[in-house]
């Protein structure tokens, strides 16, 4: 039986759930991560990231003996690389983590193994990974030189799961499988079929790389359209939320929702990978990034205008006596994930420039991040009672259909 042992390199938001799901199918899974603390946490049957139900699945996998974490790669039949691909400098993709992971697993590769790159990657990254592996192991053959006869099979199979719904989407979503050869694709598909209930759709590695980037760029461009509309409507004194509701009644129009900017690790990063490979051609994709990245500053300017408006109608007060409440810090609704959140960057800039009190309402966390000293986390009702300026940044369910009282409202999500 193939794939008795599966190794997942990178135990973050994608790697850990993937490792746990393979383990739940009673495969021996070796998770590898450079973060010793994460490795210790997982080996105790606990988790170091936030994702609904993941704690249960990891706990079961570890206590039943199917999942084990380590800092050093060990031999396995299949290796899945799920390490970060951030950008560096002028939005250039940084493949440093893929390079280190490739070099680490190269030491334990054996004939017949399958290596899958899951990390979101610029076009050509899988071929680059194959080159790193081949250089480290001249005693083995690889698809780029030996085609279907190669000792090692290599594929790119991008993850496409939505944070907050990872365990469900891992199993149910269709999976794009981009092998370097047909046999590579077939091997990767048989691995994913161990748990994927969606379809495993086969293509080549470059198309699979571009497919993932295209999905997130599609969303980014569409959010940019909504964000630009919100700025235009503000200028023309039109309610953008009503406008979008009306336009979306057209059978072929489906506009997304404006917000304070685009957060998370994916949508604000991946389009740059397309731009970096085709800078002259990717004009719309680049502009969409710029539109979305400029939205937080637009919100900050709105808050400054709201303060002036408040002081004009309350001439007995000074800016120091104005209390601002920021509602929501997470990067999207109903999660506690604060990573790359536009709400955080907006709140921090308001904290830095506003001489008066700033309070925060974020029902999904129990304490503020360490670098947010000088502000307090308060409950919804006291913020509504005490704040002069109410800034809604995240459309958490618990903020909807609530009385918001007097004061100036800046609503970036159209909830109030
Ligand atoms: N946002 C808006 N308006 C909208 C929709 C989203 O402002 O109408 C904002 C959100 O508030 C958030 C950001 O966009 O700040 C991103 O949120 P999201 O829910 O669109 O996406 P992510 O980053 O949580 O996950 C995306 C997903 N990609 C797509 O939907 C095409 C997910 O399927 C990918 O697996 C994930 O990126 C990833 O890992 O690449």
Short mmCIF file of N, CA and C and ligand atoms in Angstrom, two decimals, residues 120 159-163 169 212 215-216 219 223 256-259 261-264 266-267 270 331-333 342 413, ligand 1:
data_model
loop_
_atom_site.label_atom_id
_atom_site.label_comp_id
_atom_site.label_asym_id
_atom_site.label_seq_id
_atom_site.Cartn_x
_atom_site.Cartn_y
_atom_site.Cartn_z
N UNK A 120 1.47 28.67 -1.67
CA UNK A 120 1.12 29.56 -2.78
C UNK A 120 2.41 30.12 -3.36
N UNK A 159 -3.24 24.97 -1.87
CA UNK A 159 -4.38 24.90 -0.94
C UNK A 159 -5.31 26.05 -1.28
N UNK A 160 -6.60 25.89 -1.02
CA UNK A 160 -7.58 26.94 -1.35
C UNK A 160 -8.60 27.11 -0.25
N UNK A 161 -8.22 26.75 0.97
CA UNK A 161 -9.20 26.74 2.06
C UNK A 161 -9.38 28.12 2.69
N UNK A 162 -10.59 28.35 3.17
CA UNK A 162 -10.93 29.64 3.77
C UNK A 162 -10.66 29.57 5.28
N UNK A 163 -9.78 30.48 5.77
CA UNK A 163 -9.55 30.49 7.23
C UNK A 163 -10.88 30.56 7.98
N UNK A 169 -13.38 22.79 4.33
CA UNK A 169 -12.99 23.06 2.94
C UNK A 169 -11.85 22.15 2.46
N UNK A 212 -4.01 29.24 -8.55
CA UNK A 212 -4.17 29.74 -7.18
C UNK A 212 -4.04 31.27 -7.13
N UNK A 215 -7.16 32.94 -8.55
CA UNK A 215 -8.34 32.93 -7.67
C UNK A 215 -8.29 34.11 -6.69
N UNK A 216 -7.14 34.29 -6.06
CA UNK A 216 -7.05 35.37 -5.08
C UNK A 216 -6.99 36.75 -5.74
N UNK A 219 -10.50 37.83 -6.56
CA UNK A 219 -11.20 38.38 -5.40
C UNK A 219 -10.67 39.78 -5.07
N UNK A 223 -12.86 43.15 -4.91
CA UNK A 223 -12.97 43.96 -3.68
C UNK A 223 -12.52 45.39 -3.99
N UNK A 256 -18.89 42.80 -4.78
CA UNK A 256 -18.53 42.45 -3.40
C UNK A 256 -18.73 43.66 -2.48
N UNK A 257 -18.32 43.51 -1.23
CA UNK A 257 -18.58 44.56 -0.23
C UNK A 257 -17.34 45.42 0.03
N UNK A 258 -17.51 46.74 0.07
CA UNK A 258 -16.38 47.59 0.46
C UNK A 258 -16.02 47.36 1.92
N UNK A 259 -14.85 47.77 2.29
CA UNK A 259 -14.42 47.63 3.69
C UNK A 259 -13.29 48.59 3.96
N UNK A 261 -10.18 47.93 3.88
CA UNK A 261 -8.95 47.47 3.23
C UNK A 261 -8.99 45.96 3.19
N UNK A 262 -7.99 45.35 2.58
CA UNK A 262 -7.96 43.90 2.45
C UNK A 262 -6.90 43.33 3.37
N UNK A 263 -7.32 42.39 4.24
CA UNK A 263 -6.38 41.80 5.18
C UNK A 263 -6.14 40.33 4.93
N UNK A 264 -5.46 39.68 5.87
CA UNK A 264 -5.13 38.26 5.74
C UNK A 264 -3.80 38.10 5.02
N UNK A 266 -3.24 36.23 2.30
CA UNK A 266 -3.30 35.66 0.95
C UNK A 266 -3.68 36.68 -0.10
N UNK A 267 -4.86 37.27 0.05
CA UNK A 267 -5.39 38.11 -1.03
C UNK A 267 -4.55 39.36 -1.21
N UNK A 270 -0.83 37.53 -2.84
CA UNK A 270 -0.72 36.70 -4.05
C UNK A 270 -0.76 37.46 -5.37
N UNK A 331 -9.23 40.45 10.93
CA UNK A 331 -9.08 40.80 9.52
C UNK A 331 -10.35 40.54 8.72
N UNK A 332 -11.30 39.82 9.34
CA UNK A 332 -12.63 39.68 8.74
C UNK A 332 -13.64 39.27 9.81
N UNK A 333 -14.93 39.22 9.48
CA UNK A 333 -15.93 39.03 10.54
C UNK A 333 -15.90 37.66 11.22
N UNK A 342 -6.39 45.16 8.37
CA UNK A 342 -6.42 46.61 8.17
C UNK A 342 -6.99 47.32 9.39
N UNK A 413 -18.23 49.31 6.99
CA UNK A 413 -18.82 48.06 6.50
C UNK A 413 -20.31 48.13 6.20
N1 LIG B 1 -13.16 41.44 1.99
C1 LIG B 1 -13.79 42.63 1.69
N2 LIG B 1 -14.95 42.58 0.98
C2 LIG B 1 -15.50 41.41 0.54
C3 LIG B 1 -14.84 40.20 0.84
C4 LIG B 1 -13.66 40.25 1.58
O1 LIG B 1 -13.35 43.72 2.06
O2 LIG B 1 -16.56 41.46 -0.09
C5 LIG B 1 -11.91 41.46 2.77
C6 LIG B 1 -12.03 40.76 4.13
O3 LIG B 1 -12.61 41.59 5.09
C7 LIG B 1 -10.60 40.41 4.42
C8 LIG B 1 -10.01 40.15 3.04
O4 LIG B 1 -10.92 40.71 2.11
O5 LIG B 1 -9.92 41.51 5.02
C9 LIG B 1 -9.79 38.69 2.71
O6 LIG B 1 -10.87 37.91 3.19
P1 LIG B 1 -11.52 36.73 2.33
O7 LIG B 1 -12.61 36.14 3.14
O8 LIG B 1 -11.89 37.22 0.99
O9 LIG B 1 -10.33 35.70 2.08
P2 LIG B 1 -9.22 34.96 2.99
O10 LIG B 1 -7.96 35.75 2.93
O11 LIG B 1 -9.74 34.60 4.32
O12 LIG B 1 -9.04 33.59 2.15
C10 LIG B 1 -8.74 33.65 0.76
C11 LIG B 1 -9.71 32.72 0.01
N3 LIG B 1 -9.63 32.96 -1.43
C12 LIG B 1 -10.73 33.21 -2.18
O13 LIG B 1 -11.83 33.29 -1.72
C13 LIG B 1 -10.50 33.37 -3.66
C14 LIG B 1 -9.40 31.27 0.34
O14 LIG B 1 -10.22 30.39 -0.42
C15 LIG B 1 -7.92 30.98 0.05
O15 LIG B 1 -7.58 29.63 0.34
C16 LIG B 1 -7.11 31.89 0.95
O16 LIG B 1 -7.39 33.25 0.57
C17 LIG B 1 -5.64 31.54 0.76
O17 LIG B 1 -5.07 30.84 1.62
O18 LIG B 1 -5.07 31.90 -0.28
#
